[in-house]
mmCIF file with all atom_site columns, C-alpha atoms in Angstrom:
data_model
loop_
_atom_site.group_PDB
_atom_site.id
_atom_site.type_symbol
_atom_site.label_atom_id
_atom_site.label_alt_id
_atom_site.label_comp_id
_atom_site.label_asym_id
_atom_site.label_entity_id
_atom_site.label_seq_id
_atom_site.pdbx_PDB_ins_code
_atom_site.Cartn_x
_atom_site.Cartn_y
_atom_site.Cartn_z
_atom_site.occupancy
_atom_site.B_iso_or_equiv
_atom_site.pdbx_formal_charge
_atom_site.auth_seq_id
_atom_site.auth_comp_id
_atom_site.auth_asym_id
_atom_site.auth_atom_id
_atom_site.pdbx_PDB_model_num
ATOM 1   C CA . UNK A 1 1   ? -46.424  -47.699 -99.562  1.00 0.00 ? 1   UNK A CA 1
ATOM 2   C CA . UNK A 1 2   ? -48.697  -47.627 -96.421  1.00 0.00 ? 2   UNK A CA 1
ATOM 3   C CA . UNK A 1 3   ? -51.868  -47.086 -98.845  1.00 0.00 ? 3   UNK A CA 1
ATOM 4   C CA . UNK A 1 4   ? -51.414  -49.949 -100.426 1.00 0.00 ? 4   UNK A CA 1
ATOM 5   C CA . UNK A 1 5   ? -50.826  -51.804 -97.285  1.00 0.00 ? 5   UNK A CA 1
ATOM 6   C CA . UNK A 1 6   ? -54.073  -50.573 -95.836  1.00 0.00 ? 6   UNK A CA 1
ATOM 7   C CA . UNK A 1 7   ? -55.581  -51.480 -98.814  1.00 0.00 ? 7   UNK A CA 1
ATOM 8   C CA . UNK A 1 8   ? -54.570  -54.739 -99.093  1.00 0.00 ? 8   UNK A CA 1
ATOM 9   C CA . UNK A 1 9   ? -55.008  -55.634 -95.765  1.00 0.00 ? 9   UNK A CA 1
ATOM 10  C CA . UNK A 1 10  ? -58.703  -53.786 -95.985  1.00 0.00 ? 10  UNK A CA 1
ATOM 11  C CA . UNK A 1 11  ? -59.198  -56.055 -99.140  1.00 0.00 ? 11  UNK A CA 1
ATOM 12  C CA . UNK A 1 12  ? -57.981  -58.998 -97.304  1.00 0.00 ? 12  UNK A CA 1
ATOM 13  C CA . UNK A 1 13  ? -60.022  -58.832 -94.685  1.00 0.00 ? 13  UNK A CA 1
ATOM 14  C CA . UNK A 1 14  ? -63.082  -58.058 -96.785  1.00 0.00 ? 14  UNK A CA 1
ATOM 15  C CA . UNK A 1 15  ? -62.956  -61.377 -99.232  1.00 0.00 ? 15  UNK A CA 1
ATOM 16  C CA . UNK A 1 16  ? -62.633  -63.331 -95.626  1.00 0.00 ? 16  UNK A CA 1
ATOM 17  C CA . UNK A 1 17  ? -65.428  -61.973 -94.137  1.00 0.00 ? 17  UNK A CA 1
ATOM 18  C CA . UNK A 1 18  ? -67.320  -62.869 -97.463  1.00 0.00 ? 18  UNK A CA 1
ATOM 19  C CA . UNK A 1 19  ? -65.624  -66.422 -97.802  1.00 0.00 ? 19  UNK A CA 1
ATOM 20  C CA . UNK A 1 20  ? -66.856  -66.956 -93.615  1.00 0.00 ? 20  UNK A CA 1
ATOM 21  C CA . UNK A 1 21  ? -70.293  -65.979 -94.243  1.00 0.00 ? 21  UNK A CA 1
ATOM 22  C CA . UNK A 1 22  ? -71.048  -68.018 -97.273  1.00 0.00 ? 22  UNK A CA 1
ATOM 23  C CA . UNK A 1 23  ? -69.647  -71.528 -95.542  1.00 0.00 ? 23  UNK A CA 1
ATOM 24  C CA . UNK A 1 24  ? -72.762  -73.355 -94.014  1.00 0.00 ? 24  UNK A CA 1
ATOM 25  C CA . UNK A 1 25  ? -72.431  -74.028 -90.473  1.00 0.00 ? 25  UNK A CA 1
ATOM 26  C CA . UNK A 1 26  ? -73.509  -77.326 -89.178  1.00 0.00 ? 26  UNK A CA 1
ATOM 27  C CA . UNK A 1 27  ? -76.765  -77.164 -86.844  1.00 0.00 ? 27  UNK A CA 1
ATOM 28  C CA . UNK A 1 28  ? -76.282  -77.511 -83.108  1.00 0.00 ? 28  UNK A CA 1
ATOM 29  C CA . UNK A 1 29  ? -76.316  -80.728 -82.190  1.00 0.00 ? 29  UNK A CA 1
ATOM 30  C CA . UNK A 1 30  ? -78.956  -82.229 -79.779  1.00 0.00 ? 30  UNK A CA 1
ATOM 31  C CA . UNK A 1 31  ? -77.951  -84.404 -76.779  1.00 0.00 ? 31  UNK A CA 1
ATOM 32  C CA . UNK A 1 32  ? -80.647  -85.597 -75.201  1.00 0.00 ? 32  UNK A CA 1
ATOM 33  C CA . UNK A 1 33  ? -80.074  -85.231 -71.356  1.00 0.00 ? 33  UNK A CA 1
ATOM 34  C CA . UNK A 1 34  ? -81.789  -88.006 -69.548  1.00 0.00 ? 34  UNK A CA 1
ATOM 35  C CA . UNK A 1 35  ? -82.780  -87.734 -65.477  1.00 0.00 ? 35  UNK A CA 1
ATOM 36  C CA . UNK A 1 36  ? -82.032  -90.088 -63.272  1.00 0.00 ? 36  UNK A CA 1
ATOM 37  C CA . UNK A 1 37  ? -85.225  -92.770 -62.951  1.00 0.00 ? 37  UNK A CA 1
ATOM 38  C CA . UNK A 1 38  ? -85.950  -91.226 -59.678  1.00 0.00 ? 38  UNK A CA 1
ATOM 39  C CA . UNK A 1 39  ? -86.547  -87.649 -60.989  1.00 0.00 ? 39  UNK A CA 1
ATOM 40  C CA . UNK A 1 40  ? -88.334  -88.430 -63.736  1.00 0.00 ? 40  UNK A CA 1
ATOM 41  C CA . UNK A 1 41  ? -91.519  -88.682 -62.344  1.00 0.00 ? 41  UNK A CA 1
ATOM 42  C CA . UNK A 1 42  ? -90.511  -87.685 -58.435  1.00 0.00 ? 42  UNK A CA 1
ATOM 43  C CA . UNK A 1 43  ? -92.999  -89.857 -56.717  1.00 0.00 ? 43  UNK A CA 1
ATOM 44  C CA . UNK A 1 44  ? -90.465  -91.288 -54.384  1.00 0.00 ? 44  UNK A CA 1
ATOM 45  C CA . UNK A 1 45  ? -89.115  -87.944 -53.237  1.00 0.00 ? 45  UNK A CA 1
ATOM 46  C CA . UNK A 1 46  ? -92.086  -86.364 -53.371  1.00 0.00 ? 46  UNK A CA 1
ATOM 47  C CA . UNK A 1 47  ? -93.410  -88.906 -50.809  1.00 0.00 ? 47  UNK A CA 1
ATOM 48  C CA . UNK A 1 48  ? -90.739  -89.189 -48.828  1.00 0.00 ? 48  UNK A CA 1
ATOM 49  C CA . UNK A 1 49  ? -90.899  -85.703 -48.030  1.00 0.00 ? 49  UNK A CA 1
ATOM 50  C CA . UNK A 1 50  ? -94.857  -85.426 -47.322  1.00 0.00 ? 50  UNK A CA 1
ATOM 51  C CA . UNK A 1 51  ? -93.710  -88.545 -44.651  1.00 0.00 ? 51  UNK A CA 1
ATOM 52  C CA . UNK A 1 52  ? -91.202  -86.382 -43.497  1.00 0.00 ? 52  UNK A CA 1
ATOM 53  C CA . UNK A 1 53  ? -92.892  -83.151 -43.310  1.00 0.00 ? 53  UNK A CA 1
ATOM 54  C CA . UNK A 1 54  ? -95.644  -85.245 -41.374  1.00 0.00 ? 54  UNK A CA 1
ATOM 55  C CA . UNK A 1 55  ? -93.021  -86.863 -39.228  1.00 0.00 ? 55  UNK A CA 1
ATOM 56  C CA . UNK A 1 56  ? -91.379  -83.477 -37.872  1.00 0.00 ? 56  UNK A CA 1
ATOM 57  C CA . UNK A 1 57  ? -94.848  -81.721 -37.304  1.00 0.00 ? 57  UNK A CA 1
ATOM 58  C CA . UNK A 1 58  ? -96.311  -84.821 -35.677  1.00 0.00 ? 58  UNK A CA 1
ATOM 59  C CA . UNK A 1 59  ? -99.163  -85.049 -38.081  1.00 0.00 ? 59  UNK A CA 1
ATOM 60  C CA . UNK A 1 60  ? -100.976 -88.030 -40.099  1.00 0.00 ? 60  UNK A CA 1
ATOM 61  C CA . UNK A 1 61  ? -99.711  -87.422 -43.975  1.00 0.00 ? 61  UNK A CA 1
ATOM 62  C CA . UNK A 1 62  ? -102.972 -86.853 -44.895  1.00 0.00 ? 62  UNK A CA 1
ATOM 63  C CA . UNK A 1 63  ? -102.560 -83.634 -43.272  1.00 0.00 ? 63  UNK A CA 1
ATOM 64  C CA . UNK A 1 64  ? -100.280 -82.497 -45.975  1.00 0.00 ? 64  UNK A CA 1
ATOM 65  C CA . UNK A 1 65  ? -100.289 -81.994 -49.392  1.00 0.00 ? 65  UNK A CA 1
ATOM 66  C CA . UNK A 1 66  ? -97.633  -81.585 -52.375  1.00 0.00 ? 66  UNK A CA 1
ATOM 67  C CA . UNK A 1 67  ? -97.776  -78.115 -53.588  1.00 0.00 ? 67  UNK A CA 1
ATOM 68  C CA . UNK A 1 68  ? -94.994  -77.985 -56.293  1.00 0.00 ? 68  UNK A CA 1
ATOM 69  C CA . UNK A 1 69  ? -91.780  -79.952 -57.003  1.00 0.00 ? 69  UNK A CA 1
ATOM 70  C CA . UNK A 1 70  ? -88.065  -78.746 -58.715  1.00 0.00 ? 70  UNK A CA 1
ATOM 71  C CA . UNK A 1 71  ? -86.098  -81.343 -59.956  1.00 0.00 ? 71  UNK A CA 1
ATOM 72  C CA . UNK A 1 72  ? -82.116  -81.274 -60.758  1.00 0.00 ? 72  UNK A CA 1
ATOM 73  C CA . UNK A 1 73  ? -79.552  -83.932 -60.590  1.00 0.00 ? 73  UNK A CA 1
ATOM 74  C CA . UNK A 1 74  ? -78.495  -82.851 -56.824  1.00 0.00 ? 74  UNK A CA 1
ATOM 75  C CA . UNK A 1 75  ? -82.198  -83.677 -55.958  1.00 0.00 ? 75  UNK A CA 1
ATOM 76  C CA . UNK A 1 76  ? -85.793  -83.136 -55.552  1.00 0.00 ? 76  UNK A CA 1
ATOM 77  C CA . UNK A 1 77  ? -87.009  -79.855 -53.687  1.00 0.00 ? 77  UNK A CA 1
ATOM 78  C CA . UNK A 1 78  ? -90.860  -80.326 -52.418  1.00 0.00 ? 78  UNK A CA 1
ATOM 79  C CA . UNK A 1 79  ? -92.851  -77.293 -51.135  1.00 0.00 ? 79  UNK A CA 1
ATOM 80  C CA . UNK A 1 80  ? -95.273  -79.386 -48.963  1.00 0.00 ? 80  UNK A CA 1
ATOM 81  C CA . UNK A 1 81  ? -98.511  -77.744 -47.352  1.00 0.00 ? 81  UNK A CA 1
ATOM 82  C CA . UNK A 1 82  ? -99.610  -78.832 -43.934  1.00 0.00 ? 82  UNK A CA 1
ATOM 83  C CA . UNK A 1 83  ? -103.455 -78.227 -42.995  1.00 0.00 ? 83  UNK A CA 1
ATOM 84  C CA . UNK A 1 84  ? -103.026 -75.282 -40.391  1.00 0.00 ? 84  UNK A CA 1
ATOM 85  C CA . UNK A 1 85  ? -100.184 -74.108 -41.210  1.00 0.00 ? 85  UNK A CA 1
ATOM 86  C CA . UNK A 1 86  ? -99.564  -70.579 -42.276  1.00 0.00 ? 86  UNK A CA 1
ATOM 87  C CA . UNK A 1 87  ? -96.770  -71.181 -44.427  1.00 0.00 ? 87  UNK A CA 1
ATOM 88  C CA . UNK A 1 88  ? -96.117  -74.270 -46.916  1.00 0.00 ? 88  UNK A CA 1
ATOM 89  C CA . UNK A 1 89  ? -92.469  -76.581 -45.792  1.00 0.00 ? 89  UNK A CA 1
ATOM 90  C CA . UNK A 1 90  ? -89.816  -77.069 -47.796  1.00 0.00 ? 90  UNK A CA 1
ATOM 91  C CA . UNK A 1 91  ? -87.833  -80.358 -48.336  1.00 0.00 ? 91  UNK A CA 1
ATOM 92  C CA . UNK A 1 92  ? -84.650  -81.622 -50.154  1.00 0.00 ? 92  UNK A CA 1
ATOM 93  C CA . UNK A 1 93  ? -84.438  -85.011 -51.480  1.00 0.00 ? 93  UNK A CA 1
ATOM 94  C CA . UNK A 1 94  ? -81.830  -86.863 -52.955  1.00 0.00 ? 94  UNK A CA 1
ATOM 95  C CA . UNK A 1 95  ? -81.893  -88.653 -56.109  1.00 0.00 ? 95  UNK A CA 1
ATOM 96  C CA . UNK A 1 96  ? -81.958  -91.392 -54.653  1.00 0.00 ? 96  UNK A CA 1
ATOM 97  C CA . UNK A 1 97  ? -85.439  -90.381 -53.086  1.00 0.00 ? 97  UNK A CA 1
ATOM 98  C CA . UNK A 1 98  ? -84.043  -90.621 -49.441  1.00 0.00 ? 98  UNK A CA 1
ATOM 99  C CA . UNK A 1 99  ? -85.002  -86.914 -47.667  1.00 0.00 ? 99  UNK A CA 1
ATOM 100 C CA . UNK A 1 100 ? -81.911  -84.340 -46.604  1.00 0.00 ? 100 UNK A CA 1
ATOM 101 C CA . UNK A 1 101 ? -83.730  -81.530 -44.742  1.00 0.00 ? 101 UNK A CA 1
ATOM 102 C CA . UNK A 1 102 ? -86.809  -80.636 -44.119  1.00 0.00 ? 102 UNK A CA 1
ATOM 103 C CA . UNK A 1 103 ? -87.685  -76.918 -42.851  1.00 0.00 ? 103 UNK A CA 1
ATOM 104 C CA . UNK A 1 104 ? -91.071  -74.805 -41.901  1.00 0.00 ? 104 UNK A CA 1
ATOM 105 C CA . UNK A 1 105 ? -90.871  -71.906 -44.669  1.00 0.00 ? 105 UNK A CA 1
ATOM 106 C CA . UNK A 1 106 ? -92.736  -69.401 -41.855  1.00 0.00 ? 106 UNK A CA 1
ATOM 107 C CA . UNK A 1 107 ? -91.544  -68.340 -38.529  1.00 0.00 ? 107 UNK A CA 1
ATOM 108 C CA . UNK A 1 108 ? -91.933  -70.188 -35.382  1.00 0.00 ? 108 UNK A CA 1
#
């Protein structure tokens, strides 16, 4: 009697796996993820934190330049250069564009 459990349950198992296999699985679907209006392009944040940067160094903006930007829906991070400086800054933006910290990536 256990063989022809085992066997049954071995032939059981073997016509499911063929049945799953042969079932066409629907594609993934898409959802398109859109970002907020002020990280799609990041110019407000992006600014906003070159004013900043300028602000807390006491330097004209034109002193500093946008080196790269990450966007995510918490925000906007800006590495900003600043001419003589050693190191670039880094600053957090919401999405709303408004600037949440600013810090000197470099000692001193």
């Amino acid at each position: 009697m256990p063989r022809t459990v085992t066997v049954s349950f071995g032939l059981a198992a073997l016509l499911l796996a063929a049945s799953c296999s042969s079932v066409p699985q629907p594609a993934p679907a898409s959802v398109p993820v859109k970002a907020p209006a002020a990280l799609a392009t990041s110019p407000d944040g992006a600014e906003a934190c070159r004013a900043a940067v300028a602000s807390t160094a006491a330097r004209p903006i034109a002193d500093t330049s946008l080196l790269s930007t990450e966007t995510s829906r918490a925000g906007l991070a800006a590495r900003i250069a600043l001419k003589g400086a050693a190191r670039p800054w880094l600053c957090i933006a919401g999405p709303d564009g408004i600037v949440r910290n600013v810090s000197y990536m470099g000692e001193g």
